[in-house]
Amino acid sequence: MEESIRKLKELTDSSHNIVFFGGAGVSTESGIKDFRSVDGLYQQKFAYPPETMLSHTFYLQHTEEFFDFYRAKMLAPDAQPNAAHKKLAQWEQEGKLKAVITQNIDGLHQKAGSREVLELHGSTLRNYCQRCGKFYDLNRILHSRGIPRCSCGGTIKPDVVLYEEGLDEDIMDRALRYIRQADMLIIGGTSLVVYPAAGLVRYYQGNKLVVINKGPAGRDLHADLVIDGPIGQVLSQL
């Protein structure tokens, strides 16, 4: 067994309060594109930059264009959990892992069986009418055209946090408590550049900080173990 994988196994085997903090790289092995890799959304050509098209201002001013982009690039109804999602769910069932804190909006952690999932940026699986509050699932957005409308005539908005919008304070507080109490924190599939979510990891007070990511991440975190590679491939070896 490779030395870094052996060390990771030692750390996880000796831990009973693991918290996982993950980003887009957790889902790339499920076929969902991230933003910043060489073939991510930021490298593709659109009429506007992706961060503009996924902003609150763009949603208000160009609502139909927002939904055209959102349906085409942000929804992945057929995606399935990969080895990373499954291993985290297994650890939770065994009582070792206490929470998954994710920046992803795809619902794959829950699909794999994880129950305590804190979605910092919301979920594409939840949508609501901005006028009456009625709930709609993913299919209502997926199979609509133009601006999706509620039966009351209101606009149906995805329950995702757009650029310029604030994160849910209750979820942030819960995430902070989990991280502070963890005996091991695993950061996976994120370059830790999206704030304020990325700032949460600095509240970890333990001595088992692990970073698993393709490419540079967390170099200034003084992690106890850094593994450069796809997280599903890494966790499948444990």
Coordinates of N, CA and C in Angstrom, one line a residue:
M1 N 0.8 -1.2 0.0 CA 0.0 0.0 0.0 C 0.9 1.2 0.0
E2 N 0.6 2.2 -0.9 CA 1.3 3.4 -1.0 C 1.4 4.1 0.4
E3 N 2.5 4.7 0.7 CA 2.8 5.3 2.0 C 1.7 6.3 2.4
S4 N 1.3 7.2 1.5 CA 0.3 8.2 1.9 C -1.1 7.5 2.2
I5 N -1.4 6.5 1.4 CA -2.7 5.8 1.7 C -2.6 5.0 3.0
R6 N -1.4 4.4 3.3 CA -1.3 3.7 4.6 C -1.4 4.7 5.8
K7 N -0.8 5.9 5.6 CA -1.0 6.9 6.7 C -2.4 7.3 6.8
L8 N -3.1 7.5 5.7 CA -4.5 7.9 5.8 C -5.3 6.9 6.5
K9 N -5.1 5.6 6.2 CA -5.8 4.5 6.8 C -5.6 4.5 8.3
E10 N -4.3 4.7 8.7 CA -4.0 4.8 10.2 C -4.8 5.9 10.8
L11 N -4.8 7.1 10.2 CA -5.5 8.2 10.8 C -7.0 8.0 10.9
T12 N -7.6 7.4 9.8 CA -9.1 7.2 9.9 C -9.4 6.0 10.8
D13 N -8.6 5.0 10.9 CA -8.9 3.9 11.8 C -8.8 4.3 13.3
S14 N -8.0 5.3 13.6 CA -7.9 5.8 15.0 C -8.8 6.9 15.3
S15 N -9.7 7.3 14.4 CA -10.6 8.5 14.6 C -12.0 8.0 14.8
H16 N -12.7 8.8 15.6 CA -14.2 8.4 15.9 C -15.1 9.7 15.8
N17 N -14.5 10.8 15.4 CA -15.3 12.0 15.2 C -14.7 12.7 13.9
I18 N -14.9 12.0 12.8 CA -14.4 12.6 11.5 C -15.4 13.5 10.9
V19 N -15.0 14.6 10.4 CA -15.8 15.6 9.6 C -15.2 15.7 8.3
F20 N -16.0 15.7 7.3 CA -15.5 15.8 5.9 C -16.0 17.2 5.3
F21 N -15.1 17.9 4.7 CA -15.4 19.2 4.1 C -15.0 19.0 2.6
G22 N -16.0 19.1 1.7 CA -15.8 18.8 0.3 C -16.3 19.8 -0.7
G23 N -15.7 19.8 -1.9 CA -16.1 20.7 -2.9 C -16.3 19.9 -4.2
A24 N -16.3 20.7 -5.3 CA -16.7 20.2 -6.7 C -15.9 18.9 -7.1
G25 N -14.6 18.8 -6.6 CA -13.8 17.7 -7.0 C -14.3 16.4 -6.5
V26 N -15.2 16.4 -5.5 CA -15.8 15.1 -5.0 C -16.7 14.5 -6.1
S27 N -17.3 15.4 -6.9 CA -18.3 14.9 -7.8 C -17.8 14.8 -9.3
T28 N -16.6 15.2 -9.6 CA -16.1 15.1 -10.9 C -16.0 13.6 -11.4
E29 N -15.7 12.7 -10.4 CA -15.6 11.3 -10.8 C -17.0 10.7 -11.1
S30 N -18.1 11.5 -10.8 CA -19.4 11.1 -11.1 C -19.9 11.8 -12.4
G31 N -18.9 12.4 -13.1 CA -19.3 13.0 -14.4 C -19.8 14.5 -14.3
I32 N -19.7 15.1 -13.1 CA -20.2 16.5 -13.0 C -18.9 17.4 -13.1
K33 N -19.0 18.3 -14.0 CA -17.8 19.2 -14.2 C -17.7 20.2 -13.0
D34 N -16.4 20.5 -12.7 CA -16.2 21.5 -11.7 C -16.0 22.9 -12.4
F35 N -15.6 23.9 -11.7 CA -15.4 25.2 -12.3 C -14.0 25.5 -12.8
R36 N -13.0 25.1 -12.0 CA -11.7 25.6 -12.2 C -10.7 24.7 -12.8
S37 N -11.0 23.4 -13.1 CA -10.0 22.5 -13.7 C -9.9 22.9 -15.2
V38 N -9.0 22.1 -15.8 CA -8.6 22.5 -17.2 C -9.9 22.3 -18.2
D39 N -10.8 21.5 -17.8 CA -12.0 21.3 -18.7 C -13.3 21.8 -17.9
G40 N -13.1 22.5 -16.9 CA -14.2 23.0 -16.1 C -15.0 24.1 -16.7
L41 N -16.0 24.6 -16.1 CA -16.9 25.6 -16.7 C -16.2 26.9 -17.0
Y42 N -15.2 27.3 -16.2 CA -14.5 28.5 -16.4 C -13.7 28.5 -17.7
Q43 N -13.4 27.3 -18.2 CA -12.6 27.2 -19.4 C -13.4 27.2 -20.7
Q44 N -14.7 27.1 -20.5 CA -15.7 27.1 -21.6 C -16.1 28.5 -22.0
K45 N -16.6 28.6 -23.3 CA -16.9 29.9 -23.8 C -18.5 30.1 -23.7
F46 N -18.9 31.1 -23.0 CA -20.3 31.5 -22.9 C -20.4 33.0 -23.1
A47 N -21.6 33.5 -23.3 CA -21.9 34.9 -23.6 C -21.4 35.7 -22.4
Y48 N -21.4 35.2 -21.2 CA -21.0 35.9 -20.0 C -20.1 34.8 -19.2
P49 N -19.3 35.3 -18.3 CA -18.5 34.4 -17.4 C -19.5 33.6 -16.5
P50 N -19.2 32.3 -16.2 CA -20.2 31.5 -15.4 C -20.5 32.2 -14.1
E51 N -19.5 32.8 -13.4 CA -19.8 33.5 -12.1 C -20.8 34.6 -12.3
T52 N -20.8 35.3 -13.5 CA -21.8 36.3 -13.8 C -23.2 35.7 -14.0
M53 N -23.3 34.6 -14.8 CA -24.5 34.0 -15.1 C -25.2 33.3 -13.9
L54 N -24.3 33.0 -12.9 CA -24.9 32.4 -11.6 C -24.9 33.4 -10.5
S55 N -25.0 34.6 -10.8 CA -25.1 35.7 -9.8 C -26.6 36.1 -9.6
H56 N -26.8 36.7 -8.4 CA -28.1 37.1 -8.0 C -28.6 38.3 -9.0
T57 N -27.7 39.1 -9.3 CA -28.0 40.2 -10.3 C -28.4 39.7 -11.6
F58 N -27.7 38.7 -12.1 CA -28.0 38.2 -13.5 C -29.3 37.5 -13.4
Y59 N -29.6 36.8 -12.3 CA -30.9 36.1 -12.1 C -32.0 37.1 -12.2
L60 N -31.9 38.2 -11.6 CA -32.9 39.2 -11.6 C -33.1 39.9 -12.9
Q61 N -32.0 40.2 -13.6 CA -32.0 41.0 -14.8 C -32.1 40.2 -16.1
H62 N -31.7 39.0 -16.0 CA -31.7 38.1 -17.2 C -32.2 36.7 -16.9
T63 N -33.4 36.7 -16.3 CA -33.9 35.5 -15.7 C -34.0 34.3 -16.7
E64 N -34.5 34.6 -17.9 CA -34.6 33.5 -18.8 C -33.3 32.9 -19.2
E65 N -32.3 33.8 -19.5 CA -30.9 33.3 -19.8 C -30.3 32.6 -18.6
F66 N -30.6 33.0 -17.4 CA -30.1 32.3 -16.3 C -30.6 30.9 -16.3
F67 N -31.9 30.7 -16.5 CA -32.4 29.3 -16.5 C -31.9 28.5 -17.7
D68 N -31.7 29.1 -18.8 CA -31.1 28.3 -20.0 C -29.7 27.8 -19.6
F69 N -28.9 28.6 -19.0 CA -27.6 28.2 -18.5 C -27.7 27.1 -17.4
Y70 N -28.6 27.4 -16.4 CA -28.7 26.6 -15.3 C -29.1 25.2 -15.7
R71 N -30.1 25.0 -16.6 CA -30.6 23.7 -17.0 C -29.5 23.0 -17.8
A72 N -28.8 23.7 -18.6 CA -27.8 23.1 -19.5 C -26.5 22.7 -18.7
K73 N -26.1 23.4 -17.7 CA -24.8 23.2 -17.1 C -24.8 22.8 -15.6
M74 N -25.9 23.1 -14.9 CA -25.9 22.9 -13.4 C -26.7 21.7 -13.0
L75 N -27.4 21.1 -13.8 CA -28.3 19.9 -13.5 C -27.7 18.6 -14.0
A76 N -27.7 17.6 -13.1 CA -27.1 16.3 -13.5 C -28.0 15.2 -12.9
P77 N -29.2 15.1 -13.4 CA -30.2 14.1 -12.8 C -29.7 12.7 -12.9
D78 N -28.9 12.3 -13.8 CA -28.5 10.9 -14.0 C -27.2 10.6 -13.3
A79 N -26.5 11.5 -12.7 CA -25.3 11.3 -12.0 C -25.4 10.4 -10.8
Q80 N -24.4 9.5 -10.6 CA -24.5 8.5 -9.5 C -23.3 8.7 -8.6
P81 N -23.5 8.4 -7.3 CA -22.4 8.5 -6.3 C -21.2 7.7 -6.7
N82 N -20.0 8.3 -6.4 CA -18.8 7.5 -6.7 C -18.2 7.0 -5.4
A83 N -17.0 6.4 -5.5 CA -16.4 5.8 -4.3 C -16.2 6.7 -3.1
A84 N -16.0 8.0 -3.4 CA -15.8 8.9 -2.3 C -17.1 9.1 -1.5
H85 N -18.2 9.3 -2.2 CA -19.5 9.4 -1.6 C -19.9 8.2 -0.8
K86 N -19.6 7.0 -1.4 CA -19.9 5.8 -0.7 C -19.1 5.5 0.5
K87 N -17.8 5.8 0.5 CA -17.0 5.6 1.6 C -17.4 6.5 2.8
L88 N -17.7 7.7 2.5 CA -18.1 8.7 3.5 C -19.5 8.2 4.2
A89 N -20.4 7.7 3.3 CA -21.6 7.2 3.9 C -21.4 5.9 4.8
Q90 N -20.4 5.1 4.3 CA -20.1 3.9 5.1 C -19.5 4.3 6.5
W91 N -18.6 5.3 6.5 CA -18.1 5.8 7.8 C -19.1 6.3 8.7
E92 N -20.1 7.0 8.1 CA -21.2 7.5 9.0 C -22.0 6.4 9.6
Q93 N -22.3 5.4 8.8 CA -23.1 4.2 9.3 C -22.3 3.5 10.4
E94 N -21.0 3.5 10.3 CA -20.1 2.9 11.3 C -20.0 3.7 12.5
G95 N -20.4 5.0 12.5 CA -20.3 5.9 13.6 C -19.0 6.6 13.7
K96 N -18.2 6.5 12.7 CA -16.9 7.2 12.7 C -17.0 8.6 12.2
L97 N -17.8 8.8 11.2 CA -18.0 10.2 10.6 C -19.2 10.8 11.1
K98 N -19.1 12.1 11.5 CA -20.3 12.8 12.1 C -21.0 13.7 11.2
A99 N -20.3 14.2 10.2 CA -21.0 15.1 9.3 C -20.2 15.3 8.0
V100 N -20.9 15.5 6.9 CA -20.4 15.9 5.6 C -20.8 17.4 5.4
I101 N -19.8 18.2 5.2 CA -20.1 19.6 4.9 C -19.7 19.8 3.5
T102 N -20.6 20.2 2.6 CA -20.3 20.2 1.2 C -20.7 21.6 0.6
Q103 N -19.8 21.9 -0.4 CA -20.1 23.1 -1.2 C -20.9 22.7 -2.5
N104 N -21.1 21.4 -2.7 CA -21.8 20.9 -3.9 C -23.3 21.0 -3.7
I105 N -24.0 21.0 -4.9 CA -25.5 21.2 -4.9 C -26.2 20.0 -5.6
D106 N -25.4 18.9 -5.7 CA -26.0 17.8 -6.6 C -26.7 16.7 -5.8
G107 N -26.6 16.7 -4.5 CA -27.4 15.7 -3.7 C -26.8 14.3 -3.7
L108 N -25.6 14.2 -4.2 CA -25.0 12.8 -4.4 C -24.6 12.2 -3.0
H109 N -24.3 13.0 -2.0 CA -23.9 12.5 -0.7 C -25.2 11.7 -0.1
Q110 N -26.3 12.4 -0.2 CA -27.5 11.8 0.3 C -27.9 10.6 -0.6
K111 N -27.7 10.6 -1.8 CA -28.0 9.5 -2.7 C -27.1 8.3 -2.4
A112 N -25.9 8.5 -1.8 CA -25.0 7.4 -1.4 C -25.4 6.9 -0.1
G113 N -26.3 7.6 0.7 CA -26.7 7.1 2.0 C -26.3 8.0 3.2
S114 N -25.5 9.1 2.9 CA -25.2 10.0 4.0 C -26.4 10.7 4.5
R115 N -26.5 10.9 5.8 CA -27.7 11.5 6.4 C -27.4 12.9 7.0
E116 N -26.3 13.1 7.6 CA -25.9 14.4 8.2 C -25.1 15.2 7.2
V117 N -25.8 15.8 6.2 CA -25.1 16.5 5.1 C -25.5 18.0 5.2
L118 N -24.5 18.8 5.4 CA -24.7 20.3 5.5 C -24.4 20.9 4.2
E119 N -25.4 21.3 3.5 CA -25.2 21.9 2.1 C -25.0 23.4 2.2
L120 N -23.8 23.8 2.1 CA -23.5 25.3 2.3 C -24.1 26.1 1.2
H121 N -24.2 25.5 0.0 CA -24.6 26.3 -1.2 C -26.0 25.8 -1.7
G122 N -26.7 25.1 -0.9 CA -28.1 24.7 -1.3 C -28.1 23.4 -2.1
S123 N -29.2 23.2 -2.8 CA -29.3 22.0 -3.6 C -30.2 22.2 -4.8
T124 N -29.8 21.6 -6.0 CA -30.6 21.7 -7.2 C -31.9 20.8 -7.0
L125 N -31.9 20.0 -6.0 CA -33.1 19.1 -5.8 C -34.3 19.8 -5.2
R126 N -34.0 21.0 -4.6 CA -35.1 21.8 -4.0 C -35.3 23.1 -4.8
N127 N -36.6 23.4 -5.0 CA -36.9 24.6 -5.7 C -38.2 25.1 -5.1
Y128 N -38.4 26.4 -5.1 CA -39.6 27.0 -4.4 C -40.1 28.2 -5.1
C129 N -41.4 28.4 -5.0 CA -42.0 29.6 -5.6 C -41.7 30.8 -4.7
Q130 N -41.2 31.8 -5.4 CA -40.9 33.1 -4.7 C -42.1 33.9 -4.2
R131 N -43.3 33.5 -4.7 CA -44.5 34.2 -4.3 C -45.2 33.5 -3.2
C132 N -45.5 32.2 -3.3 CA -46.3 31.5 -2.4 C -45.5 30.5 -1.5
G133 N -44.2 30.2 -1.9 CA -43.4 29.3 -1.2 C -43.6 27.8 -1.5
K134 N -44.4 27.5 -2.5 CA -44.7 26.1 -2.8 C -43.4 25.4 -3.3
F135 N -43.2 24.1 -2.8 CA -42.0 23.4 -3.1 C -42.1 22.6 -4.5
Y136 N -41.0 22.6 -5.2 CA -41.0 21.8 -6.5 C -39.7 21.0 -6.5
D137 N -39.7 19.8 -7.1 CA -38.5 19.0 -7.2 C -37.7 19.4 -8.5
L138 N -36.6 18.6 -8.7 CA -35.7 18.9 -9.8 C -36.5 18.8 -11.1
N139 N -37.4 17.9 -11.3 CA -38.0 17.6 -12.6 C -38.8 18.8 -13.1
R140 N -39.3 19.6 -12.1 CA -40.1 20.8 -12.5 C -39.2 21.8 -13.3
I141 N -38.0 21.9 -12.8 CA -37.1 22.8 -13.5 C -36.5 22.2 -14.8
L142 N -36.2 20.9 -14.7 CA -35.5 20.2 -15.8 C -36.4 20.1 -17.0
H143 N -37.7 20.0 -16.8 CA -38.6 19.8 -17.9 C -39.4 21.0 -18.3
S144 N -39.0 22.2 -17.7 CA -39.7 23.4 -18.1 C -38.9 24.2 -19.2
R145 N -39.5 25.2 -19.7 CA -38.8 26.0 -20.7 C -39.0 27.5 -20.3
G146 N -38.0 28.3 -20.7 CA -38.1 29.7 -20.3 C -38.0 29.8 -18.8
I147 N -38.8 30.7 -18.2 CA -38.8 30.9 -16.7 C -39.9 30.0 -16.1
P148 N -39.5 29.1 -15.2 CA -40.4 28.1 -14.6 C -41.4 28.9 -13.7
R149 N -42.7 28.6 -13.9 CA -43.7 29.3 -13.1 C -44.5 28.3 -12.2
C150 N -44.8 28.8 -11.0 CA -45.7 28.1 -10.1 C -47.1 28.2 -10.6
S151 N -48.0 27.4 -10.0 CA -49.4 27.4 -10.3 C -50.0 28.7 -10.0
C152 N -49.4 29.5 -9.0 CA -49.9 30.8 -8.6 C -49.4 31.9 -9.5
G153 N -48.5 31.5 -10.4 CA -47.9 32.5 -11.3 C -46.5 33.0 -10.9
G154 N -46.1 32.7 -9.7 CA -44.8 33.2 -9.3 C -43.6 32.4 -9.9
T155 N -42.4 33.0 -9.9 CA -41.2 32.4 -10.4 C -40.7 31.3 -9.4
I156 N -40.4 30.1 -10.0 CA -39.8 29.0 -9.2 C -38.3 29.2 -9.2
K157 N -37.7 29.4 -8.0 CA -36.3 29.7 -7.9 C -35.6 28.4 -7.3
P158 N -34.5 28.0 -7.9 CA -33.7 26.9 -7.3 C -33.2 27.3 -5.9
D159 N -33.2 26.4 -5.0 CA -32.8 26.7 -3.6 C -31.2 26.5 -3.5
V160 N -30.6 27.3 -4.4 CA -29.1 27.3 -4.4 C -28.6 28.7 -4.1
V161 N -27.4 28.8 -3.5 CA -26.9 30.1 -3.1 C -26.1 30.6 -4.3
L162 N -26.6 31.7 -4.9 CA -26.0 32.3 -6.1 C -24.9 33.3 -5.6
Y163 N -24.0 33.6 -6.5 CA -23.0 34.6 -6.2 C -23.7 35.9 -5.8
E164 N -23.2 36.6 -4.8 CA -23.8 37.8 -4.2 C -24.8 37.5 -3.2
E165 N -25.2 36.2 -3.0 CA -26.1 35.9 -1.9 C -25.4 35.3 -0.7
G166 N -25.9 35.5 0.5 CA -25.3 35.1 1.7 C -25.6 33.6 2.0
L167 N -24.7 33.0 2.7 CA -25.0 31.6 3.1 C -25.9 31.6 4.3
D168 N -26.6 30.4 4.5 CA -27.5 30.2 5.6 C -26.7 30.2 6.9
E169 N -27.1 31.1 7.8 CA -26.3 31.3 9.0 C -26.4 30.1 9.9
D170 N -27.6 29.5 10.0 CA -27.8 28.3 10.8 C -26.9 27.1 10.3
I171 N -26.8 26.9 9.0 CA -26.0 25.8 8.5 C -24.5 26.2 8.8
M172 N -24.1 27.4 8.6 CA -22.7 27.8 8.9 C -22.4 27.6 10.3
D173 N -23.3 27.9 11.2 CA -23.1 27.7 12.7 C -22.9 26.2 13.0
R174 N -23.8 25.4 12.4 CA -23.7 23.9 12.6 C -22.4 23.4 12.1
A175 N -22.0 23.8 10.9 CA -20.7 23.4 10.3 C -19.5 23.8 11.2
L176 N -19.6 25.0 11.7 CA -18.5 25.4 12.6 C -18.4 24.6 13.8
R177 N -19.5 24.2 14.4 CA -19.5 23.4 15.6 C -18.9 22.0 15.3
Y178 N -19.4 21.4 14.2 CA -18.8 20.1 13.8 C -17.3 20.1 13.6
I179 N -16.8 21.1 13.0 CA -15.4 21.2 12.7 C -14.6 21.5 14.0
R180 N -15.1 22.3 14.9 CA -14.4 22.5 16.1 C -14.3 21.3 17.0
Q181 N -15.3 20.4 16.9 CA -15.4 19.2 17.8 C -14.7 18.0 17.1
A182 N -14.3 18.1 15.9 CA -13.8 16.9 15.1 C -12.5 16.5 15.7
D183 N -12.2 15.2 15.7 CA -10.9 14.7 16.0 C -10.1 14.5 14.7
M184 N -10.8 14.5 13.6 CA -10.1 14.5 12.3 C -10.9 15.2 11.3
L185 N -10.3 16.1 10.5 CA -10.9 16.8 9.4 C -10.3 16.5 8.1
I186 N -11.1 16.0 7.2 CA -10.7 15.6 5.8 C -11.3 16.7 4.9
I187 N -10.4 17.4 4.2 CA -10.8 18.3 3.1 C -10.6 17.7 1.8
G188 N -11.6 17.6 1.0 CA -11.5 16.8 -0.3 C -12.1 17.5 -1.5
G189 N -11.5 17.5 -2.6 CA -12.0 17.9 -3.8 C -12.3 19.4 -3.9
T190 N -11.5 20.2 -3.2 CA -11.8 21.7 -3.2 C -10.4 22.4 -3.2
S191 N -10.4 23.5 -3.9 CA -9.2 24.3 -4.0 C -9.2 25.4 -2.9
L192 N -10.3 25.4 -2.1 CA -10.4 26.3 -0.9 C -10.2 27.8 -1.3
V193 N -10.9 28.2 -2.4 CA -10.8 29.6 -2.9 C -12.2 30.3 -2.8
V194 N -13.3 29.5 -2.5 CA -14.6 30.1 -2.4 C -14.9 30.4 -0.9
Y195 N -15.0 31.7 -0.6 CA -15.3 32.2 0.7 C -16.7 32.7 0.8
P196 N -17.4 32.6 1.9 CA -16.8 32.3 3.3 C -16.7 30.9 3.6
A197 N -17.2 30.0 2.8 CA -17.2 28.5 3.1 C -15.8 28.0 3.4
A198 N -14.8 28.4 2.6 CA -13.5 27.9 2.8 C -12.9 28.3 4.1
G199 N -13.3 29.4 4.6 CA -12.8 29.9 5.9 C -13.1 29.0 7.1
L200 N -14.1 28.2 6.9 CA -14.6 27.3 8.0 C -13.5 26.4 8.5
V201 N -12.6 25.9 7.5 CA -11.7 24.9 7.9 C -10.6 25.4 8.9
R202 N -10.5 26.7 9.0 CA -9.5 27.3 9.9 C -9.9 27.2 11.4
Y203 N -11.2 26.7 11.6 CA -11.6 26.6 13.0 C -11.3 25.2 13.5
Y204 N -10.8 24.3 12.7 CA -10.4 23.0 13.2 C -9.3 23.1 14.2
Q205 N -9.5 22.4 15.4 CA -8.5 22.5 16.5 C -7.7 21.2 16.7
G206 N -7.9 20.2 15.9 CA -7.2 18.9 16.1 C -5.9 18.8 15.4
N207 N -5.4 17.6 15.4 CA -4.0 17.4 14.8 C -4.1 16.3 13.7
K208 N -5.2 16.1 13.1 CA -5.4 15.2 12.0 C -6.1 15.9 10.9
L209 N -5.4 16.8 10.2 CA -5.9 17.5 9.1 C -5.4 16.9 7.8
V210 N -6.3 16.4 7.0 CA -5.9 15.8 5.7 C -6.5 16.5 4.6
V211 N -5.7 16.7 3.5 CA -6.2 17.4 2.3 C -6.0 16.4 1.2
I212 N -7.1 16.1 0.4 CA -7.1 15.2 -0.7 C -7.7 15.9 -1.9
N213 N -6.9 16.2 -2.9 CA -7.3 17.1 -4.0 C -6.4 16.9 -5.2
K214 N -7.0 17.0 -6.4 CA -6.2 17.0 -7.6 C -5.6 18.5 -7.8
G215 N -4.3 18.6 -7.7 CA -3.7 20.0 -7.8 C -3.6 20.6 -6.4
P216 N -3.0 21.8 -6.4 CA -2.7 22.5 -5.2 C -3.9 22.9 -4.4
A217 N -3.9 22.7 -3.1 CA -5.0 23.1 -2.2 C -4.4 23.1 -0.8
G218 N -4.7 24.1 0.0 CA -4.4 24.1 1.4 C -3.0 24.1 1.8
R219 N -2.1 24.6 0.9 CA -0.7 24.6 1.2 C -0.4 25.4 2.5
D220 N -1.2 26.4 2.8 CA -0.9 27.2 3.9 C -1.7 26.8 5.2
L221 N -2.3 25.6 5.1 CA -3.1 25.0 6.2 C -2.2 24.2 7.1
H222 N -1.0 23.9 6.7 CA -0.1 23.1 7.5 C -0.8 21.7 7.8
A223 N -1.3 21.1 6.7 CA -2.0 19.8 6.9 C -1.0 18.7 7.3
D224 N -1.5 17.8 8.1 CA -0.7 16.6 8.5 C -0.5 15.6 7.4
L225 N -1.4 15.6 6.4 CA -1.2 14.8 5.3 C -1.9 15.4 4.1
V226 N -1.2 15.5 2.9 CA -1.7 16.0 1.7 C -1.5 15.0 0.6
I227 N -2.6 14.6 0.0 CA -2.6 13.6 -1.1 C -3.1 14.3 -2.4
D228 N -2.3 14.3 -3.4 CA -2.7 14.9 -4.7 C -3.2 13.8 -5.6
G229 N -4.6 13.8 -5.8 CA -5.2 12.8 -6.6 C -6.7 12.8 -6.5
P230 N -7.4 12.1 -7.4 CA -8.9 12.1 -7.4 C -9.3 11.4 -6.1
I231 N -10.2 12.1 -5.4 CA -10.6 11.6 -4.0 C -11.3 10.3 -4.0
G232 N -12.1 10.0 -5.1 CA -12.8 8.7 -5.1 C -11.8 7.6 -5.3
Q233 N -10.8 7.8 -6.1 CA -9.7 6.8 -6.3 C -8.9 6.6 -5.0
V234 N -8.7 7.7 -4.3 CA -7.9 7.6 -3.0 C -8.8 6.8 -2.0
L235 N -10.0 7.2 -1.7 CA -10.8 6.6 -0.7 C -11.2 5.2 -1.0
S236 N -11.2 4.8 -2.3 CA -11.5 3.4 -2.6 C -10.5 2.4 -2.2
Q237 N -9.3 2.9 -1.8 CA -8.2 2.1 -1.4 C -8.2 1.8 0.1
L238 N -9.1 2.4 0.8 CA -9.2 2.2 2.3 C -10.0 1.1 2.6

